Amino acid sequence: MAWIIVLVVVAVIVFAIIGMYNSLVALRNQVDNAWSQISVQLKRRHDLIPNLIETAKGYMQHERGTFEAITAARSQAMGAKNVADAGKAEGVLGAALSKFLLTVEAYPDLKANQNFLALQEELSSTENKIAFSRQAYNDQVLFFNNKTQMFPSNIIAGMFNFSKREFFELENESEKAVPKISFGN
Amino acid sequence: MWEQIRANKRNSILLLFLMAAVLGSIGWTIGMAYVPNPNGGILGLGAALAVWLILAMVSFSSGDAIFLAASKAVPVEKSVHPQLFNIVEEMAIAASLPMPKVYIINESAPNAFATGRNPQNASIAVTAGLLGRLNRDELQGVVAHEMSHILHRDILFVTIAGVMLGAITMISQIFLRSMFYGSMYGGGGRRYSSRDKNAGGAQAIMLVIAIVCAILAPIMATLLYFALSRKREYLADAGGARLTRYPEGLASALEKISQNTIPLSVANKASAPMYIVNPLQKEGMKLSDLTSTHPPISERVRILRGMAGASFADYSEAFNKSTHSTTPIPSSAMKTVEHLEIRQASTQQAAGYKKQTRDIGDIMQRAGGYKFIDCSCGLKMKIPPNFTGSKVQCPRCGAEYNSRR
């Protein structure tokens, strides 16, 4: 009789461990997935910039400083090696881009260019997607980190090396708000 | 949110079995009416259950396709309306869901709905009128509301309920008609052949069934209306505000949609509950507000505008302040404390009335397969889908373009 009770208790514990381990793996995969979503959008942002500058250059002769700032921030961001560095560089790039999109307001000829309007919609949508994927990523990281730190799943997390993940913070916190962009008609 | 998702799954299954019971009893009665012994009843029951099985399978596998086809929604590519695609993609990312299919309905009344079996097989349909009238923030608000319906799994329940409701209405129509013609001929015949006593009894039962069905269909409609009801809409509004971090976008979109006076001709009783704003009802009719599928728009707008932040808790607070009734937000959604700031507006101005009308026409033509070519002289050429030539010439400046681009 006693054996059966011991057996049942052991089985329950084993199943609980398996369940917690699996849910930790699932959460970690979600974090990785959310991060890959951010990288896709960041890459898209980097790809859009040369086109945008090429189109705008002819119209905005007096804004060379703005273009240079964007180009410098872009190469900085593309060279980033880890989450914290990327956050810093992308924050700077985001700020430069939102400044650029504000400057565009002063150039009605540019705003009448269909090609530029299409690029502008793509860029501002990409900016939104970066913001939204960052939202989703940070939510997932929060869930995951909570799970790795809370009892009893923290025991399993410690046993199998589930380490805490970093939030994706942008350098410039005003970047949290989506930049003011005009979609003038 | 898990409470809502679980409730929706449970309700979908419950609805299916409720339908099985209803159809089964109808089948049994008809069977008994034709062959007055248990064999007939069982035969009728079997037939009814077969019909139910087909209905259930159809509504589960292609209920969304039925609704999209009934609403004359056409699937579109990104090139038809890049901004719509971008916004749907943005909201899919924000909700961590796969990208749904995008449809446009060629109607100038502004409205939108979402349908599908699960988030992996979901569709969002918007009317051309909606695209033409709303600015980017407002369109984002509407798409976020629909994305929340997908996220909360409202779509499966509504789709199944809609197909079942449509089928019941159809069956009741068939019975009502057969009863009408049956009484015309049968009534005349009875005068001459009095030995066929069973026919009279069967007819009486048919009549009862027809009446039951005729009564049942509207009851199902009301059930559906209440089940779908305000809670889901409020919840989707809250979810939309949370996804966009910008309640004002949805609020002002709802206002614009409610100001519209053009009726949506593709909507019917079965599909009405799916739309973001009830397409069959005019705002301001106080009595119908009581039993309506959708909460009054003025209320929804007031709640959204009263939000201090963008979280579910903020919505709940604004809801209490505005309506003084119990919050529609499940407590599990408010368990994790969130501080979500409302973001800034993008500074897009609304287009003038003339441009809006022109835009709506353009969107309809694009969705209809027209290709647009901008000539360098400034003329916009619209190539119809049945144009077979490979080159078009600009009628103003004579430049030639490849029409297959």
Coordinates of C-alpha atoms in Angstrom, one line a residue:
Chain A
M1 CA 0.0 0.0 0.0
A2 CA 2.7 2.4 1.0
W3 CA 4.5 1.6 -2.2
I4 CA 1.5 2.7 -4.3
I5 CA 1.3 6.0 -2.5
V6 CA 5.0 6.6 -3.0
L7 CA 4.6 5.7 -6.6
V8 CA 1.7 8.1 -7.1
V9 CA 3.5 11.0 -5.4
V10 CA 6.6 10.4 -7.5
A11 CA 4.5 10.3 -10.7
V12 CA 2.7 13.5 -9.8
I13 CA 6.1 15.2 -9.2
V14 CA 7.6 13.9 -12.4
F15 CA 4.6 15.1 -14.4
A16 CA 4.7 18.5 -12.7
I17 CA 8.4 18.9 -13.6
I18 CA 7.7 17.9 -17.2
G19 CA 4.8 20.4 -17.4
M20 CA 6.9 23.3 -16.0
Y21 CA 9.8 22.4 -18.2
N22 CA 7.7 22.4 -21.4
S23 CA 5.9 25.6 -20.6
L24 CA 9.3 27.3 -20.0
V25 CA 10.5 26.0 -23.4
A26 CA 7.4 27.3 -25.0
L27 CA 7.8 30.7 -23.4
R28 CA 11.5 30.9 -24.4
N29 CA 10.5 30.1 -28.0
Q30 CA 7.9 32.8 -28.0
V31 CA 10.6 35.3 -26.8
D32 CA 12.9 34.2 -29.6
N33 CA 10.1 34.4 -32.1
A34 CA 9.2 37.9 -30.9
W35 CA 12.8 38.9 -31.2
S36 CA 13.1 37.6 -34.8
Q37 CA 10.0 39.7 -35.6
I38 CA 11.9 42.8 -34.3
S39 CA 14.9 42.0 -36.4
V40 CA 12.8 41.6 -39.5
Q41 CA 11.4 45.1 -39.0
L42 CA 14.7 46.6 -38.1
K43 CA 16.3 45.1 -41.3
R44 CA 13.4 46.5 -43.3
R45 CA 14.0 49.9 -41.8
H46 CA 17.7 49.7 -42.7
D47 CA 16.8 48.7 -46.3
L48 CA 14.3 51.5 -46.8
I49 CA 16.6 54.3 -45.8
P50 CA 18.9 54.4 -48.9
N51 CA 15.8 54.5 -51.2
L52 CA 14.2 57.2 -49.2
I53 CA 17.3 59.4 -49.1
E54 CA 17.8 58.9 -52.8
T55 CA 14.3 60.1 -53.6
A56 CA 14.3 63.0 -51.2
K57 CA 17.8 64.3 -52.0
G58 CA 16.9 66.2 -55.1
Y59 CA 14.1 68.1 -53.3
M60 CA 15.9 68.8 -50.0
Q61 CA 19.2 70.5 -51.0
H62 CA 19.6 72.2 -47.6
E63 CA 19.1 69.2 -45.4
R64 CA 22.4 67.5 -45.8
G65 CA 23.0 67.4 -42.1
T66 CA 19.8 65.4 -41.6
F67 CA 20.8 62.9 -44.2
E68 CA 24.3 62.5 -42.8
A69 CA 22.8 61.9 -39.3
I70 CA 20.5 59.2 -40.6
T71 CA 23.2 57.5 -42.6
A72 CA 25.6 57.5 -39.7
A73 CA 23.0 56.2 -37.3
R74 CA 22.0 53.5 -39.8
S75 CA 25.5 52.1 -40.1
Q76 CA 25.9 52.2 -36.3
A77 CA 22.7 50.3 -35.9
M78 CA 23.6 47.7 -38.5
G79 CA 26.9 47.0 -36.7
A80 CA 25.3 46.5 -33.3
K81 CA 26.2 43.1 -31.7
N82 CA 23.8 42.7 -28.8
V83 CA 20.3 43.6 -27.6
A84 CA 21.5 46.6 -25.5
D85 CA 23.7 48.0 -28.2
A86 CA 21.1 47.6 -30.9
G87 CA 18.5 49.3 -28.6
K88 CA 20.9 52.3 -28.2
A89 CA 21.7 52.7 -31.9
E90 CA 18.1 52.1 -33.1
G91 CA 16.9 54.7 -30.7
V92 CA 19.3 57.2 -32.2
L93 CA 18.2 56.2 -35.7
G94 CA 14.6 56.4 -34.9
A95 CA 15.0 59.9 -33.5
A96 CA 16.9 61.0 -36.7
L97 CA 14.1 59.5 -38.9
S98 CA 11.3 61.2 -37.0
K99 CA 13.1 64.5 -37.3
F100 CA 13.5 63.9 -41.0
L101 CA 9.8 63.1 -41.5
L102 CA 9.0 66.3 -39.7
T103 CA 11.3 68.3 -41.9
V104 CA 9.5 66.9 -45.0
E105 CA 6.5 69.0 -44.1
A106 CA 8.4 72.1 -45.3
Y107 CA 8.8 70.6 -48.9
P108 CA 5.4 70.6 -50.7
D109 CA 7.0 69.4 -54.0
L110 CA 8.4 66.4 -52.3
K111 CA 5.1 65.6 -50.7
A112 CA 3.4 65.6 -54.1
N113 CA 5.8 62.9 -55.4
Q114 CA 3.9 59.6 -55.6
N115 CA 7.1 57.6 -55.2
F116 CA 8.1 59.4 -52.1
L117 CA 4.6 59.1 -50.6
A118 CA 4.7 55.4 -51.1
L119 CA 8.1 55.2 -49.4
Q120 CA 6.9 57.4 -46.6
E121 CA 4.0 55.1 -45.9
E122 CA 6.3 52.1 -45.9
L123 CA 8.7 53.8 -43.6
S124 CA 6.1 55.1 -41.1
S125 CA 4.5 51.7 -41.1
T126 CA 7.8 50.1 -40.5
E127 CA 8.4 52.5 -37.6
N128 CA 5.0 51.4 -36.2
K129 CA 5.8 47.8 -36.7
I130 CA 9.1 48.2 -34.8
A131 CA 7.2 49.9 -31.9
F132 CA 4.5 47.1 -31.9
S133 CA 6.9 44.2 -32.2
R134 CA 8.9 45.8 -29.3
Q135 CA 5.7 45.9 -27.3
A136 CA 5.1 42.2 -28.1
Y137 CA 8.7 41.2 -27.4
N138 CA 8.8 43.0 -24.0
D139 CA 5.5 41.5 -23.0
Q140 CA 6.9 38.0 -23.8
V141 CA 10.1 38.7 -21.9
L142 CA 8.2 39.8 -18.9
F143 CA 6.1 36.6 -18.9
F144 CA 9.3 34.5 -19.4
N145 CA 11.3 36.3 -16.7
N146 CA 8.4 36.1 -14.2
K147 CA 8.3 32.3 -14.8
T148 CA 12.0 31.9 -14.3
Q149 CA 11.9 33.8 -11.0
M150 CA 8.7 32.6 -9.4
F151 CA 8.4 29.6 -7.2
P152 CA 8.2 26.7 -8.1
S153 CA 9.1 27.1 -11.8
N154 CA 12.3 28.9 -10.8
I155 CA 13.7 25.6 -9.5
I156 CA 13.2 24.0 -12.9
A157 CA 14.6 27.1 -14.6
G158 CA 17.7 26.9 -12.5
M159 CA 18.2 23.2 -13.1
F160 CA 18.0 23.5 -16.9
N161 CA 19.7 26.9 -17.3
F162 CA 16.8 29.1 -18.4
S163 CA 18.4 32.4 -17.9
K164 CA 16.6 35.8 -17.7
R165 CA 16.2 37.8 -21.0
E166 CA 16.9 41.4 -21.6
F167 CA 14.1 43.9 -22.5
F168 CA 14.6 45.8 -25.7
E169 CA 14.8 49.4 -24.5
L170 CA 15.5 52.2 -26.9
E171 CA 18.0 54.8 -25.9
N172 CA 15.7 57.7 -26.4
E173 CA 12.7 57.1 -24.2
S174 CA 10.5 59.6 -26.1
E175 CA 10.8 57.1 -28.9
K176 CA 8.2 55.1 -27.0
A177 CA 5.6 57.2 -28.7
V178 CA 5.3 56.6 -32.4
P179 CA 6.9 59.6 -34.1
K180 CA 4.7 62.4 -35.4
I181 CA 4.3 61.7 -39.1
S182 CA 2.2 63.4 -41.7
F183 CA 0.5 61.4 -44.4
G184 CA -0.5 64.5 -46.2
N185 CA -2.7 64.1 -49.2
Chain B
M1 CA -8.3 37.1 -21.9
W2 CA -8.2 33.3 -21.4
E3 CA -11.6 33.4 -19.8
Q4 CA -13.1 34.9 -22.9
I5 CA -11.3 32.5 -25.2
R6 CA -12.4 29.5 -23.2
A7 CA -16.0 30.9 -23.0
N8 CA -16.1 31.3 -26.7
K9 CA -14.9 27.8 -27.4
R10 CA -17.4 26.4 -24.9
N11 CA -20.2 28.4 -26.4
S12 CA -19.4 27.3 -29.9
I13 CA -19.7 23.6 -28.9
L14 CA -22.8 24.3 -26.9
L15 CA -24.4 26.0 -29.9
L16 CA -23.6 23.1 -32.1
F17 CA -25.3 20.6 -29.7
L18 CA -28.3 22.9 -29.2
M19 CA -28.7 22.9 -32.9
A20 CA -28.5 19.1 -33.0
A21 CA -31.3 18.9 -30.5
V22 CA -33.5 21.4 -32.3
L23 CA -33.0 19.8 -35.8
G24 CA -33.3 16.3 -34.3
S25 CA -36.7 17.0 -32.8
I26 CA -37.9 18.6 -36.0
G27 CA -36.8 15.5 -37.9
W28 CA -38.5 13.2 -35.5
T29 CA -41.8 15.1 -35.8
I30 CA -41.7 15.1 -39.6
G31 CA -40.8 11.4 -39.7
M32 CA -43.7 10.6 -37.3
A33 CA -46.0 12.7 -39.4
Y34 CA -45.3 10.8 -42.6
V35 CA -44.9 7.3 -41.2
P36 CA -46.9 7.1 -37.9
N37 CA -44.7 4.6 -36.1
P38 CA -41.3 4.8 -34.4
N39 CA -39.5 3.7 -37.5
G40 CA -40.6 6.8 -39.3
G41 CA -39.5 8.9 -36.4
I42 CA -36.0 7.3 -36.3
L43 CA -35.7 7.8 -40.1
G44 CA -36.6 11.5 -39.7
L45 CA -34.2 11.8 -36.8
G46 CA -31.4 10.2 -38.9
A47 CA -32.1 12.5 -41.8
A48 CA -32.1 15.6 -39.5
L49 CA -28.8 14.6 -37.8
A50 CA -27.2 14.0 -41.3
V51 CA -28.3 17.6 -42.2
W52 CA -26.9 18.8 -38.9
L53 CA -23.6 17.1 -39.5
I54 CA -23.3 18.6 -42.9
L55 CA -24.2 22.0 -41.5
A56 CA -21.7 21.7 -38.7
M57 CA -18.9 20.6 -41.0
V58 CA -19.7 23.4 -43.5
S59 CA -19.9 26.1 -40.9
F60 CA -16.6 24.8 -39.3
S61 CA -14.7 24.4 -42.5
S62 CA -16.0 27.1 -44.8
G63 CA -18.3 29.3 -42.7
D64 CA -16.0 32.2 -43.2
A65 CA -16.0 31.7 -47.0
I66 CA -19.8 31.7 -47.0
F67 CA -19.9 35.0 -45.2
L68 CA -17.2 36.6 -47.3
A69 CA -19.0 35.5 -50.5
A70 CA -22.4 36.7 -49.2
S71 CA -20.9 40.1 -48.4
K72 CA -19.3 40.3 -51.9
A73 CA -15.9 40.7 -50.3
V74 CA -13.0 40.3 -52.7
P75 CA -9.5 39.2 -51.6
V76 CA -6.9 41.8 -52.4
E77 CA -3.2 42.1 -52.9
K78 CA -1.0 44.7 -51.1
S79 CA -0.8 46.8 -54.2
V80 CA -4.5 47.6 -54.1
H81 CA -4.3 49.4 -50.8
P82 CA -0.7 49.3 -49.3
Q83 CA -1.8 51.3 -46.2
L84 CA -4.5 48.9 -45.3
F85 CA -2.1 46.0 -45.6
N86 CA 0.5 47.8 -43.5
I87 CA -2.0 48.5 -40.8
V88 CA -3.3 44.9 -40.7
E89 CA 0.3 43.7 -40.5
E90 CA 1.1 46.2 -37.7
M91 CA -1.9 45.0 -35.6
A92 CA -1.0 41.3 -36.3
I93 CA 2.4 42.1 -34.9
A94 CA 1.0 43.9 -31.9
A95 CA -1.3 41.0 -31.1
S96 CA 1.4 38.4 -31.9
L97 CA -1.0 36.7 -34.4
P98 CA -0.3 35.5 -37.9
M99 CA -1.3 37.9 -40.7
P100 CA -5.0 37.4 -41.6
K101 CA -6.3 37.5 -45.2
V102 CA -7.4 40.9 -46.3
Y103 CA -10.7 41.5 -48.2
I104 CA -12.3 44.7 -49.5
I105 CA -16.1 45.0 -49.9
N106 CA -17.1 47.3 -52.8
E107 CA -19.6 49.4 -51.0
S108 CA -19.5 53.1 -50.0
A109 CA -21.0 52.6 -46.6
P110 CA -18.2 52.4 -44.0
N111 CA -18.0 49.2 -42.1
A112 CA -15.7 46.2 -41.3
F113 CA -15.9 42.7 -39.9
A114 CA -13.6 39.7 -39.1
T115 CA -14.4 36.0 -39.6
G116 CA -12.6 32.7 -39.6
R117 CA -12.1 29.4 -37.7
N118 CA -9.1 30.4 -35.6
P119 CA -6.3 33.0 -35.8
Q120 CA -4.4 30.8 -38.4
N121 CA -7.4 30.9 -40.7
A122 CA -8.8 34.4 -40.1
S123 CA -9.9 37.1 -42.5
I124 CA -10.6 40.8 -42.1
A125 CA -12.9 42.6 -44.5
V126 CA -13.4 46.3 -44.8
T127 CA -15.6 48.4 -47.2
A128 CA -14.2 50.8 -49.7
G129 CA -16.2 53.5 -48.0
L130 CA -14.3 52.9 -44.8
L131 CA -10.9 53.1 -46.5
G132 CA -11.9 56.4 -48.2
R133 CA -13.3 58.1 -45.2
L134 CA -10.9 57.3 -42.3
N135 CA -7.4 58.6 -41.7
R136 CA -4.6 56.3 -40.8
D137 CA -5.1 56.4 -37.0
E138 CA -8.8 55.7 -37.4
L139 CA -8.3 52.9 -39.8
Q140 CA -5.8 51.4 -37.3
G141 CA -8.4 51.6 -34.6
V142 CA -10.9 49.7 -36.6
V143 CA -8.4 47.1 -37.7
A144 CA -7.3 46.7 -34.0
H145 CA -10.9 46.2 -33.0
E146 CA -11.3 43.4 -35.6
M147 CA -7.9 41.9 -34.6
S148 CA -9.2 41.7 -31.0
H149 CA -12.2 39.7 -32.1
I150 CA -9.7 37.3 -33.7
L151 CA -7.5 37.3 -30.6
H152 CA -10.5 36.6 -28.3
R153 CA -11.8 33.8 -30.7
D154 CA -15.1 35.6 -31.1
I155 CA -14.9 34.8 -34.8
L156 CA -15.6 31.1 -34.7
F157 CA -18.6 31.4 -32.5
V158 CA -20.1 34.2 -34.6
T159 CA -19.4 32.3 -37.8
I160 CA -21.0 29.1 -36.6
A161 CA -24.0 31.0 -35.1
G162 CA -24.5 32.8 -38.4
V163 CA -24.5 29.7 -40.6
M164 CA -26.9 27.9 -38.2
L165 CA -29.1 30.9 -38.1
G166 CA -29.1 31.1 -41.9
A167 CA -30.0 27.4 -42.2
I168 CA -32.8 27.6 -39.7
T169 CA -34.3 30.6 -41.5
M170 CA -34.1 28.7 -44.8
I171 CA -35.7 25.5 -43.5
S172 CA -38.5 27.6 -41.9
Q173 CA -39.0 29.3 -45.2
I174 CA -39.2 26.0 -47.1
F175 CA -41.8 24.7 -44.6
L176 CA -43.9 27.8 -44.7
R177 CA -44.0 27.6 -48.4
S178 CA -44.7 23.8 -48.6
M179 CA -47.5 24.4 -46.0
F180 CA -49.0 27.2 -48.1
Y181 CA -49.0 25.1 -51.4
G182 CA -49.9 21.9 -49.5
S183 CA -53.0 23.5 -48.0
M184 CA -54.0 24.9 -51.4
Y185 CA -54.0 21.5 -53.2
G186 CA -54.5 19.2 -50.2
G187 CA -57.4 21.3 -49.0
G188 CA -59.1 21.0 -52.4
G189 CA -58.5 17.2 -52.5
R190 CA -59.8 16.4 -49.1
R191 CA -63.3 17.3 -50.2
Y192 CA -63.4 14.4 -52.6
S193 CA -61.4 11.7 -50.9
S194 CA -62.3 11.5 -47.3
R195 CA -60.6 8.1 -46.7
D196 CA -57.1 9.6 -46.6
K197 CA -57.3 10.6 -43.0
N198 CA -53.6 10.4 -42.4
A199 CA -52.9 13.2 -44.8
G200 CA -54.9 15.6 -42.8
G201 CA -53.1 14.7 -39.6
A202 CA -49.7 14.9 -41.2
Q203 CA -50.6 18.3 -42.6
A204 CA -51.6 19.5 -39.2
I205 CA -48.3 18.4 -37.8
M206 CA -46.5 20.0 -40.7
L207 CA -48.3 23.2 -39.9
V208 CA -47.3 23.1 -36.3
I209 CA -43.6 22.5 -37.3
A210 CA -43.7 25.3 -39.8
I211 CA -45.0 27.6 -37.1
V212 CA -42.4 26.4 -34.6
C213 CA -39.6 26.9 -37.2
A214 CA -40.9 30.3 -38.1
I215 CA -40.9 31.2 -34.4
L216 CA -37.6 29.5 -33.7
A217 CA -35.6 31.5 -36.4
P218 CA -36.2 34.9 -34.8
I219 CA -35.5 33.5 -31.4
M220 CA -32.2 32.1 -32.6
A221 CA -31.5 35.5 -34.1
T222 CA -32.1 37.1 -30.7
L223 CA -30.1 34.5 -28.9
L224 CA -27.3 35.2 -31.3
Y225 CA -27.6 38.9 -30.9
F226 CA -27.5 38.6 -27.1
A227 CA -24.6 36.1 -27.1
L228 CA -22.6 38.3 -29.3
S229 CA -23.8 41.3 -27.7
R230 CA -22.4 44.3 -26.0
K231 CA -19.8 42.5 -23.9
R232 CA -17.8 41.2 -26.9
E233 CA -18.0 44.6 -28.6
Y234 CA -16.8 46.4 -25.5
L235 CA -14.1 43.9 -25.0
A236 CA -12.9 44.3 -28.6
D237 CA -12.9 48.1 -28.1
A238 CA -10.8 47.7 -25.0
G239 CA -8.5 45.3 -26.8
G240 CA -8.2 47.6 -29.8
A241 CA -7.3 50.5 -27.6
R242 CA -4.7 48.4 -25.9
L243 CA -3.1 47.2 -29.2
T244 CA -2.9 50.7 -30.7
R245 CA -2.2 52.5 -27.5
Y246 CA -4.4 55.1 -29.0
P247 CA -8.2 55.0 -28.0
E248 CA -9.0 58.2 -29.8
G249 CA -8.4 56.6 -33.2
L250 CA -11.1 54.0 -32.7
A251 CA -13.4 56.6 -31.0
S252 CA -13.3 59.0 -33.9
A253 CA -13.6 56.2 -36.4
L254 CA -16.8 55.0 -34.7
E255 CA -18.1 58.5 -34.8
K256 CA -17.5 58.8 -38.5
I257 CA -19.0 55.4 -39.2
S258 CA -22.2 56.3 -37.3
Q259 CA -22.6 59.6 -39.2
N260 CA -22.9 57.6 -42.4
T261 CA -26.4 57.5 -43.9
I262 CA -25.7 55.1 -46.8
P263 CA -27.1 51.6 -46.1
L264 CA -24.8 48.6 -46.4
S265 CA -26.8 46.5 -49.0
V266 CA -24.7 43.3 -48.5
A267 CA -25.5 42.9 -44.8
N268 CA -28.3 40.7 -43.6
K269 CA -29.7 39.5 -40.2
A270 CA -27.2 36.7 -40.0
S271 CA -24.1 38.7 -40.7
A272 CA -25.1 42.0 -39.0
P273 CA -23.6 41.0 -35.6
M274 CA -20.2 40.5 -37.2
Y275 CA -19.7 44.1 -38.2
I276 CA -18.0 46.7 -36.1
V277 CA -21.1 48.9 -36.2
N278 CA -24.5 47.4 -36.7
P279 CA -25.2 47.9 -40.5
L280 CA -29.0 47.5 -40.2
Q281 CA -29.7 50.0 -37.5
K282 CA -29.8 53.7 -37.3
E283 CA -28.3 55.4 -34.3
G284 CA -30.7 57.3 -32.1
M285 CA -33.6 54.8 -31.9
K286 CA -33.7 54.4 -28.2
L287 CA -36.0 51.4 -27.9
S288 CA -33.9 49.2 -30.2
D289 CA -30.8 50.2 -28.2
L290 CA -32.1 47.9 -25.5
T291 CA -32.0 44.7 -27.5
S292 CA -29.4 45.7 -30.0
T293 CA -26.3 43.5 -30.8
H294 CA -24.0 46.5 -30.5
P295 CA -23.8 48.9 -27.7
P296 CA -24.9 52.5 -28.6
I297 CA -22.0 54.1 -30.4
S298 CA -22.2 57.3 -28.4
E299 CA -21.5 55.2 -25.3
R300 CA -18.6 53.4 -26.9
V301 CA -17.1 56.7 -28.0
R302 CA -17.6 58.2 -24.5
I303 CA -15.8 55.3 -22.8
L304 CA -12.9 55.3 -25.2
R305 CA -12.4 59.1 -24.8
G306 CA -12.5 58.7 -21.0
M307 CA -9.5 56.4 -20.9
A308 CA -6.6 57.7 -18.9
G309 CA -4.2 55.1 -20.3
A310 CA -4.4 52.3 -22.8
S311 CA -4.7 49.2 -20.6
F312 CA -7.7 47.0 -19.9
A313 CA -7.8 48.5 -16.4
D314 CA -8.0 52.0 -17.8
Y315 CA -10.9 50.9 -20.1
S316 CA -12.7 49.3 -17.1
E317 CA -12.4 52.5 -15.1
A318 CA -13.7 54.6 -18.0
F319 CA -16.5 52.1 -18.4
N320 CA -17.6 52.4 -14.8
K321 CA -17.4 56.2 -14.9
S322 CA -19.5 56.3 -18.1
T323 CA -22.2 53.6 -17.5
H324 CA -22.2 52.9 -13.7
S325 CA -22.7 49.2 -14.5
T326 CA -20.4 46.2 -14.0
T327 CA -17.3 46.1 -16.2
P328 CA -17.2 43.8 -19.2
I329 CA -13.5 43.2 -18.7
P330 CA -12.7 39.8 -17.2
S331 CA -10.6 40.1 -14.0
S332 CA -7.8 37.9 -15.5
A333 CA -7.1 40.6 -18.1
M334 CA -6.5 43.2 -15.3
K335 CA -4.4 40.9 -13.0
T336 CA -1.0 42.0 -14.4
V337 CA -0.7 45.7 -13.7
E338 CA 0.1 47.6 -16.8
H339 CA 1.0 51.2 -17.3
L340 CA 0.4 51.9 -20.9
E341 CA 0.7 55.4 -22.0
I342 CA -1.5 56.7 -24.8
R343 CA 0.7 57.6 -27.8
Q344 CA 0.6 60.8 -29.8
A345 CA -1.5 61.2 -32.9
S346 CA -0.1 61.1 -36.3
T347 CA -0.8 64.4 -38.0
Q348 CA -2.6 63.3 -41.0
Q349 CA -5.4 65.7 -42.1
A350 CA -8.7 64.2 -43.4
A351 CA -9.2 64.6 -47.1
G352 CA -12.0 66.9 -48.4
Y353 CA -15.4 65.4 -49.3
K354 CA -14.7 65.5 -53.1
K355 CA -11.3 63.7 -52.7
Q356 CA -12.9 61.1 -50.4
T357 CA -15.5 60.3 -53.0
R358 CA -12.9 60.0 -55.7
D359 CA -10.7 57.8 -53.4
I360 CA -13.6 55.5 -52.7
G361 CA -14.2 55.1 -56.4
D362 CA -10.5 54.4 -57.0
I363 CA -10.4 51.8 -54.3
M364 CA -13.4 50.0 -55.7
Q365 CA -11.8 50.0 -59.2
R366 CA -8.5 48.7 -57.9
A367 CA -10.3 46.0 -55.9
G368 CA -12.2 45.1 -59.0
G369 CA -9.0 44.4 -60.9
Y370 CA -8.3 47.7 -62.6
K371 CA -4.7 48.7 -63.0
F372 CA -3.7 52.3 -62.5
I373 CA -0.9 53.8 -64.5
D374 CA 0.3 57.3 -63.7
C375 CA 1.6 59.1 -66.8
S376 CA 4.5 61.5 -66.5
C377 CA 2.2 64.2 -67.8
G378 CA 0.1 63.9 -64.7
L379 CA -2.8 61.9 -66.2
K380 CA -4.0 58.8 -64.4
M381 CA -5.0 56.0 -66.7
K382 CA -7.2 53.2 -65.4
I383 CA -6.9 49.9 -67.3
P384 CA -9.9 47.6 -66.9
P385 CA -9.2 43.9 -66.0
N386 CA -10.5 42.7 -69.4
F387 CA -8.1 44.8 -71.4
T388 CA -6.1 42.4 -73.5
G389 CA -3.5 44.7 -75.3
S390 CA 0.0 44.9 -74.1
K391 CA 0.5 48.6 -74.6
V392 CA -1.6 51.7 -73.7
Q393 CA -1.1 55.2 -75.0
C394 CA -1.7 58.2 -72.9
P395 CA -4.6 60.1 -74.5
R396 CA -3.1 63.5 -73.5
C397 CA 0.6 63.4 -74.2
G398 CA 0.9 60.2 -76.4
A399 CA 3.4 58.4 -74.2
E400 CA 3.2 54.6 -74.4
Y401 CA 3.1 52.3 -71.4
N402 CA 3.2 48.6 -70.8
S403 CA -0.2 47.7 -69.6
R404 CA 0.9 44.4 -68.1
R405 CA 3.0 46.0 -65.5

